[in-house]
Short mmCIF file of C-alpha atoms in Angstrom, two decimals:
data_model
loop_
_atom_site.label_atom_id
_atom_site.label_comp_id
_atom_site.label_asym_id
_atom_site.label_seq_id
_atom_site.Cartn_x
_atom_site.Cartn_y
_atom_site.Cartn_z
CA MET A 11 -0.05 0.03 -0.32
CA THR A 12 0.59 3.79 -0.47
CA ASP A 13 1.11 7.06 1.93
CA ALA A 14 -2.21 8.02 -0.58
CA GLN A 15 -4.13 4.95 -0.08
CA THR A 16 -3.49 4.79 3.77
CA SER A 17 -5.00 7.79 4.06
CA GLY A 18 -7.51 7.30 1.97
CA GLU A 19 -6.84 9.29 -0.90
CA VAL A 20 -6.42 6.60 -3.51
CA SER A 21 -4.66 7.14 -7.07
CA PRO A 22 -5.99 4.74 -9.47
CA GLY A 23 -2.46 5.01 -11.49
CA LEU A 24 -0.88 3.60 -8.71
CA LEU A 25 -3.18 1.30 -7.42
CA LYS A 26 -2.73 -0.73 -10.72
CA VAL A 27 1.07 0.27 -10.40
CA ALA A 28 0.68 -2.01 -6.48
CA GLN A 29 -1.24 -4.55 -8.36
CA ARG A 30 0.86 -5.23 -11.30
CA ALA A 31 3.81 -5.18 -8.71
CA LYS A 32 2.49 -7.62 -6.94
CA ARG A 33 1.24 -9.75 -9.94
CA ASP A 34 4.97 -9.99 -11.32
CA PRO A 35 7.66 -9.78 -8.73
CA GLU A 36 10.12 -9.93 -11.45
CA GLY A 37 8.49 -7.36 -13.14
CA LYS A 38 10.06 -3.69 -15.02
CA PHE A 39 8.04 -0.36 -15.10
CA ASN A 40 9.09 1.97 -17.41
CA SER A 41 6.14 4.58 -17.43
CA LEU A 42 5.31 5.89 -13.26
CA ALA A 43 7.21 9.58 -13.94
CA HIS A 44 3.64 10.68 -15.49
CA LEU A 45 1.57 9.53 -12.06
CA MET A 46 3.28 12.50 -10.11
CA ASP A 47 0.90 15.14 -11.57
CA GLU A 48 -0.55 18.57 -10.31
CA GLU A 49 -2.63 15.92 -7.29
CA ALA A 50 0.32 14.06 -6.47
CA LEU A 51 2.46 17.07 -5.78
CA THR A 52 -0.46 18.23 -3.58
CA ARG A 53 -0.26 15.11 -2.39
CA ALA A 54 2.76 15.14 -0.79
CA TYR A 55 2.29 18.58 0.13
CA ARG A 56 -0.30 17.29 2.17
CA ARG A 57 2.18 15.55 3.80
CA LEU A 58 4.35 17.89 4.92
CA ARG A 59 4.98 18.31 8.60
CA LYS A 60 3.74 22.89 8.50
CA THR A 61 6.04 23.24 11.47
CA ALA A 62 9.14 21.77 9.87
CA ALA A 63 12.03 24.31 9.64
CA PRO A 64 12.79 25.81 6.17
CA GLY A 65 15.93 24.55 3.69
CA VAL A 66 18.24 27.13 2.08
CA ASP A 67 15.38 29.19 0.47
CA GLY A 68 13.90 30.13 3.31
CA LEU A 69 10.71 29.45 2.08
CA THR A 70 8.24 27.07 4.92
CA ALA A 71 5.79 25.10 4.21
CA GLU A 72 3.50 27.69 5.50
CA GLN A 73 3.94 29.83 2.57
CA TYR A 74 4.22 28.25 0.25
CA GLY A 75 0.92 27.11 0.41
CA GLN A 76 -0.60 30.58 0.07
CA ASN A 77 0.22 30.31 -3.03
CA LEU A 78 -0.22 26.46 -3.64
CA GLU A 79 -1.77 25.84 -7.08
CA GLU A 80 0.17 28.36 -8.95
CA ASN A 81 3.39 26.72 -6.79
CA ILE A 82 2.73 23.37 -7.66
CA ARG A 83 1.69 24.03 -11.28
CA SER A 84 4.93 25.17 -10.99
CA LEU A 85 7.03 22.54 -10.39
CA HIS A 86 4.29 20.31 -12.20
CA GLN A 87 5.51 21.68 -15.88
CA ARG A 88 9.16 21.73 -14.65
CA MET A 89 9.48 18.29 -13.91
CA LYS A 90 7.66 17.54 -17.20
CA ALA A 91 9.78 19.55 -18.89
CA MET A 92 13.40 18.57 -17.56
CA LYS A 93 14.26 21.75 -15.66
CA TYR A 94 13.43 21.27 -12.71
CA ARG A 95 16.78 21.38 -10.08
CA HIS A 96 16.97 20.31 -6.70
CA GLN A 97 18.64 23.13 -4.62
CA PRO A 98 21.38 22.34 -2.10
CA VAL A 99 19.70 20.80 1.03
CA LYS A 100 20.60 22.84 4.52
CA ARG A 101 22.95 20.21 7.16
CA VAL A 102 22.26 20.64 11.13
CA LEU A 103 24.17 18.55 13.90
CA ILE A 104 21.51 17.17 16.71
CA PRO A 105 23.26 16.08 19.50
CA LYS A 106 23.11 12.10 19.93
CA ASP A 107 23.99 9.86 23.19
CA GLY A 108 27.34 10.17 24.69
CA GLY A 109 27.64 13.99 23.67
CA LYS A 110 27.86 13.25 19.81
CA THR A 111 26.19 14.68 17.32
CA ARG A 112 24.36 13.17 13.59
CA PRO A 113 24.17 15.18 10.55
CA ILE A 114 20.47 15.96 9.29
CA GLY A 115 19.83 17.64 5.90
CA ILE A 116 16.82 20.14 5.43
CA SER A 117 15.71 20.26 1.86
CA ALA A 118 14.09 23.23 0.51
CA THR A 119 10.29 23.53 0.85
CA GLU A 120 9.33 22.22 -3.11
CA ASP A 121 12.27 19.46 -2.81
CA LYS A 122 10.24 17.70 -0.51
CA ILE A 123 7.63 18.07 -2.33
CA ALA A 124 10.00 16.33 -5.04
CA GLN A 125 10.56 13.74 -3.19
CA GLY A 126 6.94 12.87 -1.72
CA ALA A 127 5.55 12.08 -4.89
CA ILE A 128 9.11 10.12 -6.11
CA ALA A 129 8.82 8.07 -2.63
CA GLU A 130 5.13 7.89 -3.42
CA VAL A 131 4.93 5.94 -6.56
CA LEU A 132 8.51 3.71 -5.89
CA GLN A 133 6.72 3.09 -2.06
CA ALA A 134 3.67 1.31 -4.82
CA VAL A 135 5.95 -0.70 -6.53
CA TYR A 136 8.30 -1.73 -3.95
CA GLU A 137 5.81 -2.13 -1.29
CA GLN A 138 5.17 -5.32 -2.79
CA ASP A 139 8.66 -6.05 -3.02
CA PHE A 140 9.91 -5.84 0.35
CA LEU A 141 9.44 -8.45 3.52
CA GLU A 142 8.20 -9.53 6.70
CA SER A 143 11.61 -8.31 8.56
CA SER A 144 11.64 -4.85 7.70
CA TYR A 145 9.27 -2.50 9.61
CA GLY A 146 10.72 1.42 9.30
CA PHE A 147 8.83 4.20 7.33
CA ARG A 148 6.58 1.39 6.07
CA PRO A 149 2.85 1.80 5.91
CA MET A 150 0.67 0.61 8.03
CA ARG A 151 3.58 -0.96 10.26
CA SER A 152 5.95 0.03 13.06
CA ALA A 153 8.81 0.53 15.59
CA HIS A 154 5.98 -1.58 18.47
CA ASP A 155 5.35 -3.97 15.58
CA ALA A 156 9.45 -4.55 15.22
CA ILE A 157 9.64 -5.61 18.99
CA ARG A 158 5.80 -7.85 18.98
CA ALA A 159 8.04 -10.07 16.43
CA LEU A 160 10.78 -9.93 18.66
CA ASN A 161 8.71 -11.12 21.46
CA GLN A 162 7.69 -14.55 19.10
CA ALA A 163 10.44 -15.19 18.35
CA THR A 164 11.87 -15.72 21.67
CA LEU A 165 8.32 -17.31 22.39
CA ALA A 166 9.04 -19.30 19.80
CA GLY A 167 13.14 -20.86 20.53
CA GLU A 168 14.51 -18.60 17.61
CA MET A 169 16.25 -16.52 19.97
CA ASN A 170 18.77 -18.68 22.42
CA TRP A 171 22.00 -16.18 20.21
CA LEU A 172 21.45 -13.21 19.36
CA LEU A 173 23.72 -10.61 16.52
CA GLU A 174 23.47 -7.15 17.50
CA ALA A 175 24.52 -5.07 14.82
CA ASP A 176 25.13 -2.11 13.97
CA ILE A 177 26.18 -0.13 10.51
CA GLN A 178 28.42 3.17 10.79
CA SER A 179 26.60 6.34 9.09
CA PHE A 180 24.57 4.22 6.64
CA PHE A 181 22.58 6.65 5.48
CA ASP A 182 26.28 8.82 4.56
CA SER A 183 27.86 5.30 3.05
CA ILE A 184 25.19 4.24 0.38
CA ASP A 185 26.77 3.78 -3.04
CA ARG A 186 24.62 5.60 -5.43
CA LYS A 187 25.70 3.46 -8.04
CA LEU A 188 24.53 0.24 -6.93
CA LEU A 189 21.18 2.18 -5.61
CA MET A 190 20.71 3.25 -8.94
CA GLU A 191 21.39 -0.92 -10.32
CA MET A 192 19.26 -1.80 -7.96
CA LEU A 193 16.47 0.55 -8.40
CA GLN A 194 16.79 -0.09 -12.44
CA LEU A 195 15.43 -4.16 -11.64
CA ARG A 196 12.35 -2.79 -11.12
CA VAL A 197 12.75 0.45 -12.34
CA VAL A 198 13.16 1.46 -15.98
CA ASP A 199 11.88 4.83 -16.76
CA GLY A 200 14.20 7.40 -18.15
CA SER A 201 12.45 10.13 -16.50
CA MET A 202 12.21 8.65 -13.52
CA LEU A 203 15.46 8.05 -12.55
CA ARG A 204 17.13 11.34 -13.85
CA LEU A 205 14.86 13.04 -10.75
CA ILE A 206 16.07 10.04 -8.37
CA GLY A 207 19.32 11.07 -8.99
CA LYS A 208 19.21 15.12 -9.29
CA CYS A 209 17.47 13.65 -5.35
CA LEU A 210 20.73 11.75 -4.47
CA HIS A 211 23.37 13.78 -6.27
CA VAL A 212 22.51 17.10 -4.45
CA GLY A 213 25.32 19.92 -2.78
CA ILE A 214 25.38 20.06 1.11
CA LEU A 215 25.32 23.55 2.60
CA GLU A 216 26.95 23.08 6.16
CA GLY A 217 27.12 26.87 7.40
CA GLU A 218 28.53 28.91 4.40
CA GLU A 219 30.94 25.54 3.23
CA PHE A 220 29.42 23.80 0.50
CA VAL A 221 30.24 20.13 -0.31
CA ARG A 222 29.54 17.05 -2.88
CA PRO A 223 29.54 14.15 -1.87
CA GLU A 224 30.45 10.73 -3.45
CA VAL A 225 28.17 8.71 -1.94
CA GLY A 226 25.55 8.97 0.33
CA THR A 227 21.62 10.46 0.99
CA VAL A 228 20.75 13.11 2.80
CA GLN A 229 19.63 11.45 6.23
CA GLY A 230 16.52 13.72 6.86
CA SER A 231 15.57 14.10 3.14
CA VAL A 232 12.37 13.05 2.76
CA LEU A 233 13.13 9.55 0.16
CA SER A 234 16.21 9.16 1.81
CA PRO A 235 14.44 6.35 3.92
CA LEU A 236 12.79 4.73 1.28
CA LEU A 237 15.70 4.77 -1.13
CA GLY A 238 17.94 2.50 2.59
CA ASN A 239 15.36 -0.28 2.38
CA ILE A 240 15.67 -0.01 -0.95
CA TYR A 241 19.49 -0.99 -0.58
CA LEU A 242 18.75 -2.93 3.02
CA HIS A 243 16.20 -4.93 1.22
CA HIS A 244 18.73 -6.45 -1.64
CA VAL A 245 22.38 -5.72 0.67
CA LEU A 246 19.75 -7.52 3.69
CA ASP A 247 16.69 -9.21 3.71
CA VAL A 248 16.96 -10.62 0.34
CA TRP A 249 20.22 -12.64 1.37
CA PHE A 250 19.37 -13.91 4.42
CA GLU A 251 15.54 -15.22 3.20
CA ARG A 252 17.16 -16.86 0.15
CA GLU A 253 21.25 -17.50 0.89
CA VAL A 254 21.40 -17.55 4.36
CA ARG A 255 18.39 -19.37 6.44
CA PRO A 256 18.06 -21.90 3.99
CA ARG A 257 21.27 -22.88 4.56
CA LEU A 258 21.65 -23.26 8.46
CA ALA A 259 20.95 -26.29 11.04
CA GLY A 260 18.36 -24.23 13.15
CA LYS A 261 15.90 -21.35 13.14
CA ALA A 262 16.17 -17.85 12.65
CA VAL A 263 14.55 -14.68 12.33
CA LEU A 264 15.58 -11.17 11.44
CA VAL A 265 13.99 -7.98 12.53
CA ARG A 266 15.01 -4.83 10.47
CA TYR A 267 13.63 -0.91 11.03
CA ALA A 268 15.65 1.00 9.11
CA ASP A 269 18.86 0.10 9.42
CA ASP A 270 18.82 -1.02 12.97
CA PHE A 271 18.20 -4.82 13.00
CA VAL A 272 19.62 -7.95 15.03
CA ILE A 273 19.29 -11.25 14.07
CA GLY A 274 18.58 -14.11 16.54
CA PHE A 275 19.44 -17.95 16.19
CA GLN A 276 18.59 -21.43 17.66
CA ARG A 277 21.95 -22.09 17.00
CA LYS A 278 25.16 -21.08 18.43
CA ASP A 279 26.97 -22.82 15.06
CA ASP A 280 24.40 -21.14 13.37
CA ALA A 281 24.84 -17.26 14.68
CA ASP A 282 28.81 -17.82 14.35
CA ARG A 283 29.03 -19.02 10.46
CA VAL A 284 26.18 -15.50 9.80
CA MET A 285 28.94 -13.35 12.10
CA ALA A 286 31.64 -14.58 10.02
CA VAL A 287 30.29 -14.00 6.58
CA LEU A 288 27.51 -11.10 7.97
CA GLY A 289 30.61 -7.92 7.73
CA LYS A 290 32.10 -9.01 4.33
CA ARG A 291 28.51 -9.43 2.93
CA MET A 292 28.43 -5.65 4.10
CA GLY A 293 31.51 -4.25 2.76
CA LYS A 294 30.75 -5.58 -0.80
CA TYR A 295 28.42 -2.78 -1.13
CA GLY A 296 29.83 0.09 0.98
CA LEU A 297 28.75 -0.46 3.90
CA THR A 298 30.66 -1.03 7.44
CA LEU A 299 29.68 -2.34 10.97
CA HIS A 300 30.51 -0.86 14.09
CA PRO A 301 33.46 -3.22 15.78
CA ASP A 302 32.60 -2.45 19.62
CA LYS A 303 28.96 -2.57 18.77
CA THR A 304 28.09 -5.35 16.36
CA ARG A 305 28.57 -8.20 19.04
CA LEU A 306 26.80 -11.98 19.51
CA ILE A 307 25.04 -12.27 22.71
CA PRO A 308 23.69 -15.19 24.30
CA PHE A 309 19.95 -15.00 24.97
CA GLY A 310 18.27 -17.86 26.12
CA ARG A 311 15.50 -18.45 28.35
CA PRO A 312 17.25 -18.22 32.16
CA GLY A 313 18.06 -22.13 33.14
CA GLY A 314 16.39 -23.35 29.76
CA LYS A 315 18.35 -26.29 28.17
CA THR A 316 20.23 -24.63 25.59
CA GLU A 317 23.16 -23.87 24.91
CA ALA A 318 22.76 -20.24 25.94
CA ARG A 319 21.81 -21.14 29.12
CA GLY A 320 23.00 -19.39 32.57
CA SER A 321 22.39 -15.47 33.10
CA PRO A 322 21.73 -14.01 29.93
CA SER A 323 23.15 -10.45 28.49
CA THR A 324 20.76 -7.98 27.26
CA PHE A 325 20.70 -5.91 24.42
CA ASP A 326 18.84 -2.59 23.09
CA PHE A 327 16.90 -2.26 20.33
CA LEU A 328 15.01 0.67 19.05
CA GLY A 329 15.22 3.39 22.08
CA PHE A 330 15.41 0.04 24.30
CA THR A 331 16.79 -2.67 27.17
CA PHE A 332 15.49 -6.14 26.35
CA TYR A 333 16.64 -8.57 28.99
CA TRP A 334 15.01 -11.42 30.87
CA ARG A 335 12.08 -11.59 33.75
CA ARG A 336 10.24 -13.22 36.15
CA THR A 337 6.94 -13.81 36.28
CA LEU A 338 4.12 -14.18 39.16
CA LYS A 339 4.08 -17.33 38.63
CA GLY A 340 7.69 -17.85 38.66
CA GLY A 341 8.41 -18.35 34.33
CA TRP A 342 9.58 -16.51 32.68
CA MET A 343 9.49 -13.46 29.63
CA VAL A 344 11.09 -11.08 27.80
CA ARG A 345 10.65 -7.26 29.12
CA CYS A 346 11.35 -4.34 27.26
CA LYS A 347 12.80 -0.98 29.37
CA THR A 348 13.80 3.01 28.56
CA ARG A 349 17.38 2.38 27.18
CA ARG A 350 19.52 4.16 30.25
CA ALA A 351 21.04 6.91 27.74
CA ARG A 352 17.29 7.88 26.29
CA LEU A 353 16.32 7.83 29.68
CA ALA A 354 19.06 10.18 30.72
CA ARG A 355 18.74 12.34 27.25
CA ALA A 356 14.58 12.80 27.97
CA ILE A 357 15.57 14.11 31.27
CA LYS A 358 18.00 16.62 30.06
CA ALA A 359 16.10 17.88 27.79
CA VAL A 360 12.56 18.70 29.40
CA GLY A 361 15.40 20.94 32.63
CA GLU A 362 16.97 22.30 29.51
CA TRP A 363 13.44 23.37 28.06
CA SER A 364 12.13 24.56 31.65
CA ARG A 365 15.69 26.94 32.27
CA GLY A 366 14.82 28.25 28.78
CA HIS A 367 11.08 28.84 29.18
CA ARG A 368 10.62 29.77 32.83
CA HIS A 369 9.73 33.65 32.19
CA GLN A 370 6.49 32.20 30.00
CA SER A 371 3.32 31.82 32.03
CA ILE A 372 2.73 28.65 34.09
CA LYS A 373 -0.11 27.84 31.40
CA GLU A 374 2.41 27.87 28.19
CA GLN A 375 4.63 25.55 29.86
CA HIS A 376 2.42 23.48 31.31
CA ALA A 377 1.07 22.79 27.85
CA ALA A 378 4.11 23.10 26.21
CA LEU A 379 6.27 20.06 29.14
CA CYS A 380 2.92 17.91 28.69
CA ARG A 381 3.27 17.47 24.64
CA ARG A 382 6.93 17.07 25.67
CA ILE A 383 6.53 14.00 28.18
CA GLN A 384 3.56 12.68 26.94
CA GLY A 385 5.10 12.46 23.53
CA HIS A 386 7.99 10.56 25.41
CA PHE A 387 4.66 8.24 26.84
CA ASN A 388 3.19 7.39 23.91
CA TYR A 389 6.62 5.64 22.22
CA PHE A 390 7.54 4.64 25.81
CA GLY A 391 4.79 3.78 26.62
CA VAL A 392 4.45 -0.18 26.34
CA SER A 393 4.27 -2.92 28.85
CA GLY A 394 6.18 -3.46 31.22
CA ASN A 395 7.98 -0.01 31.68
CA VAL A 396 5.96 1.92 33.75
CA ALA A 397 8.80 2.63 35.96
CA SER A 398 11.04 4.61 33.50
CA LEU A 399 8.16 6.37 32.44
CA ALA A 400 7.66 7.34 36.34
CA SER A 401 11.49 8.49 36.48
CA LEU A 402 10.70 10.85 33.71
CA ASN A 403 7.68 12.49 35.42
CA HIS A 404 9.26 12.74 39.05
CA TRP A 405 12.42 14.82 37.04
CA ALA A 406 10.46 16.48 35.03
CA ALA A 407 8.33 18.23 38.17
CA ARG A 408 11.86 18.63 39.83
CA ALA A 409 13.03 20.41 37.05
CA TRP A 410 9.41 22.25 36.42
CA TYR A 411 10.09 23.20 40.25
CA LYS A 412 13.74 24.34 40.25
CA TRP A 413 13.37 27.27 37.10
CA LEU A 414 10.08 28.40 38.33
CA LYS A 415 11.36 28.54 41.37
CA ARG A 416 14.36 30.75 40.48
CA ARG A 417 12.11 32.76 37.97
CA SER A 418 11.67 35.52 40.52
CA GLN A 419 13.22 36.17 43.68
CA ARG A 420 10.02 38.05 45.05
CA THR A 421 7.81 34.76 44.53
CA ARG A 422 8.40 32.59 47.36
CA LEU A 423 8.02 28.25 45.81
CA ASN A 424 8.34 25.69 48.04
CA TRP A 425 7.92 22.22 47.50
CA GLU A 426 4.38 22.88 49.19
CA ARG A 427 3.22 25.36 46.73
CA PHE A 428 4.15 23.64 43.82
CA ARG A 429 1.84 20.72 44.73
CA ASP A 430 -0.53 22.55 44.98
CA LEU A 431 0.03 23.93 41.61
CA LEU A 432 0.16 20.16 40.17
CA ARG A 433 -2.85 19.39 41.79
CA ASP A 434 -4.52 22.19 39.19
CA PHE A 435 -1.66 22.05 36.47
CA PRO A 436 -1.32 17.99 36.51
CA LEU A 437 2.07 15.87 34.49
CA PRO A 438 0.64 13.52 32.48
CA ARG A 439 0.67 10.11 34.28
CA PRO A 440 2.33 7.25 33.36
CA ARG A 441 0.63 4.33 32.21
CA VAL A 442 1.14 2.07 29.32
CA MET A 443 0.07 3.05 25.46
CA VAL A 444 0.79 -0.17 23.98
CA LYS A 445 0.24 -3.52 24.65
CA LEU A 446 3.08 -4.63 23.45
CA TRP A 447 3.26 -8.65 24.96
CA GLY A 448 0.38 -11.05 24.23
CA ARG A 449 -0.26 -11.03 21.11
#
């Protein structure tokens, strides 16, 4: 399915493409560009986050929409006449765990619209090709679905040994030539391929420095997640399903969310064999596994009759730490909690926000804090993780109290008065938002 289908805006042309792609897995498409008409470009605009930061042109999505019909018509005409030019991408650095930063590219609004229309067409083809092991940036799939798949594999005895992998700078390392060759297995429309090429071979503006990388696709662009999925579909998913699993002595399962993935094995000898060849497979396509973050760990049920018995390790995936825990009846089950570094980052972010906005009205501060905390709860509020949520709630309240107390020397705010304030302006209560287990 495409975004148009899932949002209720069904395009007959895209439906035909999806049906043909499903019917003919080896078929090639030589006429796709015509599907990127004004309606498709308008749909792409509607999907944009209107509060997103502008690119190098300084034009926001809201400003672009003030003259939407004329702007869309102009863009469509330039795309048809092959006069469309992708503007440089503005690069910014966002913080990561451990004090590190991650580069994110911000495209101009018009380029986001063009990329969105391209992605919609490609998605109609590739949603029929993608395997069950892939969960990231796909319609009707989420990180929570990936976690459920891990749980089911563990209960089925396919996770006695776990290969936890990390690809270094994945989006910056994609081999564009190999990516285009992969695309041409399905897409032979020259106009479509030229448009994709314009999105790939775009310059990067970081401050006043302009560079034009020879490899990679811009992380943060509308099109990059889909192109990354196509790349790893060929590099990892299909290889594992067709070449690796049939040669293993026991069961094995791959769970991938974008460039984050883990592989579970029933048997250690199978795990050792795959561990030995995975790096070579990645290297063939210009990718490198992080030597410190790629590891093979035991994760069998504690006390079970497996090669991995004993005290199993924990592992991190999609912001959670997974571990075994005893049930009330004395059995064992897999649970997950917010990764320690991720929780610390959330607590720090709330504290910094409270400090920077302490002079706003109580009502404004409360509304903004609730949005931030509830957004965290919506993702991390999973079964068995209430303690981590409560920790964020506790430290958010303390940070808010600290900076409210310091914003005025004349206003004497003590903890008792602050608790009274919390009764009128309560922070979100920790609660399970997503049930992961027993499904």
